[in-house]
Amino acid sequence: MNKELISVIIPIYNCEKYIGRCIESILNQTYKNFEIICIDDGSTDSSLNIISTYENKIDRKRIIVKSIKNSGPSIARNEGIKIANGKYITFVDSDDMLNEKYLEVLYKIAKINDIKIVRCNYKIFNKKGEFKNSEYNSQDKLLEKNSFFEHEMFESIIWNTVWGELIDSELVRHIKFDENKRIGEDLFFNINIYEQVEKIYYTNDRLYYYFENNLGITKKFSEENIKRNFIDAVTNYSELYLKFKNTSCKYKIVKKMIFSTISYQLQLNYINIDNYIFIYDLCKKDNQILNCFKEYSGRKYHKYVSFVINNEPEKFKYLCMSTYIPLKFLKEQIKKRCIKWFI
């Protein structure tokens, strides 16, 4: 089997603690015909110096370093795609690692099955470096496109990430990451490339090592960031709803929008209980969100949804308070006041 070139693209931003181990895990691959493309997204720490050291040590055909002004991971990945020379592309986050057989296993599966996209499972390591399994577990399987979108695409976070998959580079020559999205860009990119193929192969081998840490814009716990992320999240779900509204997928998308709304509401209430009105007003004013809420009526958490649909901000407020206030006696008093709204 001829070993074709694989481009490993790493967007890098302020990851001096992790980038060394990431690059080392790639250099230790059993599959040797690869290039590492490091796109430094305007790091202000020593990340660029570290990857430049590797560039000076290793054949420059094997590691390519490009520095851009800070613009976000989507632009960094798009820059990586532009200069990639490989028959296949894979994305790795700068704070993660690869099993030594990652490239070899995914490449063999792609060639043997004549598949353009291969996805593997992953291991999770917490901030202490302790291992815990991913929440997704399945058998190796060849997924037909229509069945995949109906049964798999919106069932697990594993399909929402671009790391952990090997992609035929022809698929991404004319598809780019949406540079205007702050969150969810991976999901939309994946949908766009998955729509181009008839089959996707999934292997349950846990070959990608995902490390939990505090890097990334979505992990900044501040009121401003949570509000911005909420707006971005519901906007993304609205786009997905419109795209899949004539399919059975729409109910899964609506469900995710509802759960996402509740999650952000809880985060904002933790900062300030009066933030409930921000969520309520935004949901009330956006017709697309209201349409999604109406699709969800009659299901679990339907009271949460109905208070928005029926223009009942006070009931919505007490419902939010009952899910937040830690003092048991006060929580019980609120429940007594609005118990009829929960049943």
CSV table of N, CA and C in Angstrom, one decimal, residues 162-266:
chain,number,residue,atom,x,y,z
A,162,VAL,N,-14.2,18.6,14.8
A,162,VAL,CA,-13.4,18.2,13.6
A,162,VAL,C,-12.2,17.4,14.0
A,163,TRP,N,-11.8,17.4,15.3
A,163,TRP,CA,-10.7,16.6,15.6
A,163,TRP,C,-11.2,15.1,15.7
A,164,GLY,N,-10.2,14.2,15.5
A,164,GLY,CA,-10.6,12.8,15.6
A,164,GLY,C,-11.1,12.2,14.3
A,165,GLU,N,-10.9,12.9,13.2
A,165,GLU,CA,-11.4,12.4,11.9
A,165,GLU,C,-10.3,12.6,10.8
A,166,LEU,N,-10.3,11.7,9.9
A,166,LEU,CA,-9.4,11.8,8.7
A,166,LEU,C,-10.3,12.1,7.5
A,167,ILE,N,-10.0,13.2,6.7
A,167,ILE,CA,-10.8,13.7,5.7
A,167,ILE,C,-10.0,13.8,4.4
A,168,ASP,N,-10.6,13.2,3.3
A,168,ASP,CA,-10.0,13.4,2.0
A,168,ASP,C,-10.0,14.9,1.7
A,169,SER,N,-8.8,15.4,1.3
A,169,SER,CA,-8.6,16.8,1.2
A,169,SER,C,-9.4,17.4,0.0
A,170,GLU,N,-9.9,16.6,-0.9
A,170,GLU,CA,-10.7,17.1,-2.0
A,170,GLU,C,-12.0,17.7,-1.5
A,171,LEU,N,-12.5,17.1,-0.3
A,171,LEU,CA,-13.8,17.5,0.2
A,171,LEU,C,-13.7,19.0,0.8
A,172,VAL,N,-12.5,19.4,1.2
A,172,VAL,CA,-12.4,20.7,1.9
A,172,VAL,C,-11.8,21.8,1.0
A,173,ARG,N,-11.5,21.5,-0.2
A,173,ARG,CA,-10.9,22.5,-1.1
A,173,ARG,C,-11.8,23.7,-1.3
A,174,HIS,N,-13.1,23.4,-1.3
A,174,HIS,CA,-14.1,24.5,-1.5
A,174,HIS,C,-15.1,24.7,-0.3
A,175,ILE,N,-14.7,24.1,0.8
A,175,ILE,CA,-15.5,24.2,2.0
A,175,ILE,C,-14.6,24.8,3.1
A,176,LYS,N,-15.1,25.8,3.7
A,176,LYS,CA,-14.3,26.5,4.7
A,176,LYS,C,-15.0,26.6,6.1
A,177,PHE,N,-14.3,26.8,7.1
A,177,PHE,CA,-14.9,27.1,8.4
A,177,PHE,C,-15.5,28.4,8.3
A,178,ASP,N,-16.7,28.6,8.9
A,178,ASP,CA,-17.4,29.9,8.9
A,178,ASP,C,-16.7,30.8,9.9
A,179,GLU,N,-16.0,31.8,9.3
A,179,GLU,CA,-15.2,32.7,10.1
A,179,GLU,C,-15.9,33.7,11.0
A,180,ASN,N,-17.3,33.7,10.8
A,180,ASN,CA,-18.1,34.6,11.6
A,180,ASN,C,-18.7,34.0,12.8
A,181,LYS,N,-18.5,32.6,12.9
A,181,LYS,CA,-19.0,31.9,14.1
A,181,LYS,C,-18.0,31.9,15.2
A,182,ARG,N,-18.5,32.2,16.4
A,182,ARG,CA,-17.6,32.1,17.6
A,182,ARG,C,-17.7,30.7,18.2
A,183,ILE,N,-18.8,30.0,18.1
A,183,ILE,CA,-19.0,28.7,18.6
A,183,ILE,C,-19.8,27.9,17.6
A,184,GLY,N,-19.6,26.6,17.6
A,184,GLY,CA,-20.4,25.7,16.7
A,184,GLY,C,-19.8,25.6,15.3
A,185,GLU,N,-18.7,26.2,15.0
A,185,GLU,CA,-18.1,26.2,13.7
A,185,GLU,C,-17.7,24.8,13.2
A,186,ASP,N,-17.3,24.0,14.2
A,186,ASP,CA,-16.9,22.6,13.9
A,186,ASP,C,-18.2,21.8,13.3
A,187,LEU,N,-19.3,22.0,14.0
A,187,LEU,CA,-20.5,21.3,13.6
A,187,LEU,C,-20.9,21.6,12.2
A,188,PHE,N,-20.9,22.9,11.9
A,188,PHE,CA,-21.4,23.3,10.5
A,188,PHE,C,-20.4,22.9,9.5
A,189,PHE,N,-19.1,22.9,9.8
A,189,PHE,CA,-18.1,22.4,8.9
A,189,PHE,C,-18.3,20.9,8.6
A,190,ASN,N,-18.6,20.1,9.7
A,190,ASN,CA,-18.8,18.7,9.5
A,190,ASN,C,-20.0,18.4,8.7
A,191,ILE,N,-21.1,19.1,8.9
A,191,ILE,CA,-22.3,18.9,8.2
A,191,ILE,C,-22.1,19.1,6.7
A,192,ASN,N,-21.3,20.2,6.4
A,192,ASN,CA,-21.0,20.5,5.0
A,192,ASN,C,-20.2,19.4,4.3
A,193,ILE,N,-19.2,18.8,5.0
A,193,ILE,CA,-18.4,17.8,4.3
A,193,ILE,C,-19.2,16.5,4.3
A,194,TYR,N,-19.9,16.2,5.4
A,194,TYR,CA,-20.7,14.9,5.5
A,194,TYR,C,-21.7,14.8,4.3
A,195,GLU,N,-22.3,16.0,4.0
A,195,GLU,CA,-23.3,16.0,2.9
A,195,GLU,C,-22.7,15.7,1.6
A,196,GLN,N,-21.4,15.7,1.4
A,196,GLN,CA,-20.7,15.5,0.1
A,196,GLN,C,-20.5,14.0,-0.1
A,197,VAL,N,-20.6,13.2,0.9
A,197,VAL,CA,-20.2,11.8,0.7
A,197,VAL,C,-21.4,10.9,1.0
A,198,GLU,N,-21.4,9.7,0.5
A,198,GLU,CA,-22.5,8.7,0.7
A,198,GLU,C,-22.3,7.9,1.9
A,199,LYS,N,-21.0,7.7,2.4
A,199,LYS,CA,-20.7,6.9,3.5
A,199,LYS,C,-19.7,7.5,4.4
A,200,ILE,N,-19.8,7.2,5.7
A,200,ILE,CA,-18.8,7.6,6.7
A,200,ILE,C,-18.4,6.4,7.5
A,201,TYR,N,-17.1,6.2,7.8
A,201,TYR,CA,-16.7,5.1,8.6
A,201,TYR,C,-16.4,5.5,10.0
A,202,TYR,N,-17.0,4.8,11.0
A,202,TYR,CA,-16.7,5.1,12.4
A,202,TYR,C,-16.0,3.9,13.0
A,203,THR,N,-14.8,4.1,13.7
A,203,THR,CA,-14.1,3.1,14.4
A,203,THR,C,-14.2,3.5,15.9
A,204,ASN,N,-14.5,2.5,16.7
A,204,ASN,CA,-14.6,2.7,18.2
A,204,ASN,C,-13.3,2.7,18.9
A,205,ASP,N,-12.2,2.6,18.1
A,205,ASP,CA,-10.8,2.7,18.7
A,205,ASP,C,-10.7,4.1,19.3
A,206,ARG,N,-10.2,4.2,20.5
A,206,ARG,CA,-10.0,5.5,21.1
A,206,ARG,C,-8.6,6.0,20.9
A,207,LEU,N,-8.5,6.6,19.7
A,207,LEU,CA,-7.2,7.0,19.2
A,207,LEU,C,-6.8,8.5,19.4
A,208,TYR,N,-7.8,9.3,19.7
A,208,TYR,CA,-7.6,10.7,20.0
A,208,TYR,C,-7.7,11.0,21.5
A,209,TYR,N,-6.8,11.7,22.0
A,209,TYR,CA,-6.8,12.0,23.4
A,209,TYR,C,-7.1,13.5,23.7
A,210,TYR,N,-8.3,13.6,24.2
A,210,TYR,CA,-8.8,15.0,24.5
A,210,TYR,C,-8.6,15.4,26.0
A,211,PHE,N,-8.0,16.5,26.1
A,211,PHE,CA,-7.6,17.0,27.5
A,211,PHE,C,-8.5,18.2,27.9
A,212,GLU,N,-9.1,18.1,29.0
A,212,GLU,CA,-9.9,19.1,29.6
A,212,GLU,C,-9.0,20.2,30.2
A,213,ASN,N,-9.3,21.5,29.8
A,213,ASN,CA,-8.5,22.6,30.5
A,213,ASN,C,-9.3,23.8,30.3
A,214,ASN,N,-8.8,25.0,30.6
A,214,ASN,CA,-9.5,26.2,30.5
A,214,ASN,C,-9.2,27.0,29.3
A,215,LEU,N,-8.6,26.4,28.3
A,215,LEU,CA,-8.4,27.1,27.0
A,215,LEU,C,-9.7,27.3,26.3
A,216,GLY,N,-9.7,28.3,25.4
A,216,GLY,CA,-10.9,28.4,24.5
A,216,GLY,C,-11.9,29.5,24.9
A,217,ILE,N,-12.5,30.1,24.0
A,217,ILE,CA,-13.4,31.2,24.2
A,217,ILE,C,-14.7,30.7,24.9
A,218,THR,N,-15.1,29.5,24.7
A,218,THR,CA,-16.4,29.0,25.3
A,218,THR,C,-16.2,28.7,26.7
A,219,LYS,N,-15.0,28.7,27.3
A,219,LYS,CA,-14.8,28.3,28.7
A,219,LYS,C,-14.6,29.5,29.6
A,220,LYS,N,-14.7,30.7,29.0
A,220,LYS,CA,-14.5,31.9,29.8
A,220,LYS,C,-15.8,32.2,30.6
A,221,PHE,N,-15.8,32.0,31.9
A,221,PHE,CA,-17.1,32.1,32.6
A,221,PHE,C,-17.3,33.6,33.1
A,222,SER,N,-17.9,34.4,32.3
A,222,SER,CA,-18.3,35.7,32.6
A,222,SER,C,-19.6,36.0,32.0
A,223,GLU,N,-20.3,36.9,32.7
A,223,GLU,CA,-21.7,37.2,32.2
A,223,GLU,C,-21.7,37.6,30.7
A,224,GLU,N,-20.8,38.5,30.3
A,224,GLU,CA,-20.7,38.9,28.9
A,224,GLU,C,-20.5,37.7,28.0
A,225,ASN,N,-19.6,36.9,28.3
A,225,ASN,CA,-19.3,35.8,27.4
A,225,ASN,C,-20.4,34.8,27.4
A,226,ILE,N,-21.1,34.5,28.5
A,226,ILE,CA,-22.2,33.6,28.5
A,226,ILE,C,-23.3,34.1,27.7
A,227,LYS,N,-23.6,35.4,27.8
A,227,LYS,CA,-24.7,36.0,27.0
A,227,LYS,C,-24.4,35.9,25.5
A,228,ARG,N,-23.1,36.2,25.1
A,228,ARG,CA,-22.7,36.1,23.7
A,228,ARG,C,-22.8,34.7,23.2
A,229,ASN,N,-22.3,33.8,24.0
A,229,ASN,CA,-22.4,32.4,23.6
A,229,ASN,C,-23.8,31.9,23.5
A,230,PHE,N,-24.7,32.3,24.4
A,230,PHE,CA,-26.1,31.9,24.3
A,230,PHE,C,-26.7,32.4,23.0
A,231,ILE,N,-26.5,33.7,22.6
A,231,ILE,CA,-27.0,34.3,21.4
A,231,ILE,C,-26.4,33.5,20.2
A,232,ASP,N,-25.1,33.2,20.2
A,232,ASP,CA,-24.5,32.4,19.1
A,232,ASP,C,-25.1,31.0,19.0
A,233,ALA,N,-25.4,30.4,20.2
A,233,ALA,CA,-25.9,29.0,20.3
A,233,ALA,C,-27.3,28.9,19.7
A,234,VAL,N,-28.2,29.8,20.1
A,234,VAL,CA,-29.5,29.7,19.6
A,234,VAL,C,-29.6,30.1,18.1
A,235,THR,N,-28.7,31.0,17.7
A,235,THR,CA,-28.6,31.4,16.3
A,235,THR,C,-28.2,30.2,15.5
A,236,ASN,N,-27.3,29.4,16.0
A,236,ASN,CA,-26.8,28.2,15.3
A,236,ASN,C,-28.0,27.2,15.2
A,237,TYR,N,-28.7,27.0,16.3
A,237,TYR,CA,-29.8,26.0,16.3
A,237,TYR,C,-30.9,26.5,15.4
A,238,SER,N,-31.1,27.7,15.3
A,238,SER,CA,-32.1,28.3,14.4
A,238,SER,C,-31.8,28.0,12.9
A,239,GLU,N,-30.5,28.1,12.6
A,239,GLU,CA,-30.0,27.8,11.3
A,239,GLU,C,-30.2,26.3,11.0
A,240,LEU,N,-29.8,25.5,11.9
A,240,LEU,CA,-30.0,24.1,11.7
A,240,LEU,C,-31.4,23.7,11.6
A,241,TYR,N,-32.3,24.3,12.4
A,241,TYR,CA,-33.7,24.0,12.3
A,241,TYR,C,-34.2,24.3,10.9
A,242,LEU,N,-33.9,25.4,10.3
A,242,LEU,CA,-34.3,25.8,9.0
A,242,LEU,C,-33.8,24.8,7.9
A,243,LYS,N,-32.5,24.4,8.2
A,243,LYS,CA,-31.9,23.5,7.2
A,243,LYS,C,-32.5,22.1,7.2
A,244,PHE,N,-33.0,21.6,8.4
A,244,PHE,CA,-33.5,20.2,8.5
A,244,PHE,C,-34.9,20.2,8.9
A,245,LYS,N,-35.7,21.3,8.7
A,245,LYS,CA,-37.1,21.3,9.2
A,245,LYS,C,-38.0,20.3,8.5
A,246,ASN,N,-37.6,19.9,7.3
A,246,ASN,CA,-38.4,18.9,6.6
A,246,ASN,C,-38.0,17.5,6.8
A,247,THR,N,-37.1,17.3,7.8
A,247,THR,CA,-36.6,15.9,8.1
A,247,THR,C,-37.0,15.6,9.6
A,248,SER,N,-36.8,14.3,9.9
A,248,SER,CA,-37.0,13.9,11.3
A,248,SER,C,-36.0,14.5,12.3
A,249,CYS,N,-34.9,15.0,11.7
A,249,CYS,CA,-33.8,15.6,12.6
A,249,CYS,C,-34.3,16.8,13.3
A,250,LYS,N,-35.3,17.5,12.8
A,250,LYS,CA,-35.7,18.8,13.4
A,250,LYS,C,-36.0,18.6,14.9
A,251,TYR,N,-36.6,17.5,15.3
A,251,TYR,CA,-37.0,17.4,16.7
A,251,TYR,C,-35.8,17.3,17.6
A,252,LYS,N,-34.7,16.6,17.1
A,252,LYS,CA,-33.5,16.5,17.9
A,252,LYS,C,-32.8,17.9,18.0
A,253,ILE,N,-32.9,18.7,17.0
A,253,ILE,CA,-32.3,20.0,17.0
A,253,ILE,C,-33.1,20.9,17.9
A,254,VAL,N,-34.4,20.9,17.9
A,254,VAL,CA,-35.2,21.7,18.8
A,254,VAL,C,-34.9,21.3,20.3
A,255,LYS,N,-34.8,20.0,20.5
A,255,LYS,CA,-34.5,19.5,21.9
A,255,LYS,C,-33.2,20.1,22.3
A,256,LYS,N,-32.2,20.1,21.5
A,256,LYS,CA,-30.9,20.6,21.8
A,256,LYS,C,-31.0,22.1,22.1
A,257,MET,N,-31.8,22.8,21.3
A,257,MET,CA,-32.0,24.2,21.6
A,257,MET,C,-32.6,24.5,23.0
A,258,ILE,N,-33.6,23.7,23.3
A,258,ILE,CA,-34.3,23.9,24.6
A,258,ILE,C,-33.3,23.6,25.7
A,259,PHE,N,-32.5,22.5,25.7
A,259,PHE,CA,-31.6,22.2,26.7
A,259,PHE,C,-30.5,23.2,26.8
A,260,SER,N,-30.1,23.7,25.6
A,260,SER,CA,-29.0,24.8,25.6
A,260,SER,C,-29.5,26.0,26.3
A,261,THR,N,-30.8,26.4,26.0
A,261,THR,CA,-31.4,27.6,26.6
A,261,THR,C,-31.4,27.4,28.1
A,262,ILE,N,-31.9,26.3,28.6
A,262,ILE,CA,-31.9,26.0,30.0
A,262,ILE,C,-30.5,26.1,30.7
A,263,SER,N,-29.5,25.5,30.0
A,263,SER,CA,-28.2,25.5,30.5
A,263,SER,C,-27.6,26.9,30.6
A,264,TYR,N,-27.8,27.7,29.6
A,264,TYR,CA,-27.3,29.1,29.7
A,264,TYR,C,-28.1,29.9,30.7
A,265,GLN,N,-29.4,29.6,30.8
A,265,GLN,CA,-30.2,30.3,31.8
A,265,GLN,C,-29.7,30.0,33.3
A,266,LEU,N,-29.3,28.8,33.5
A,266,LEU,CA,-28.8,28.4,34.8
A,266,LEU,C,-27.5,29.1,35.1
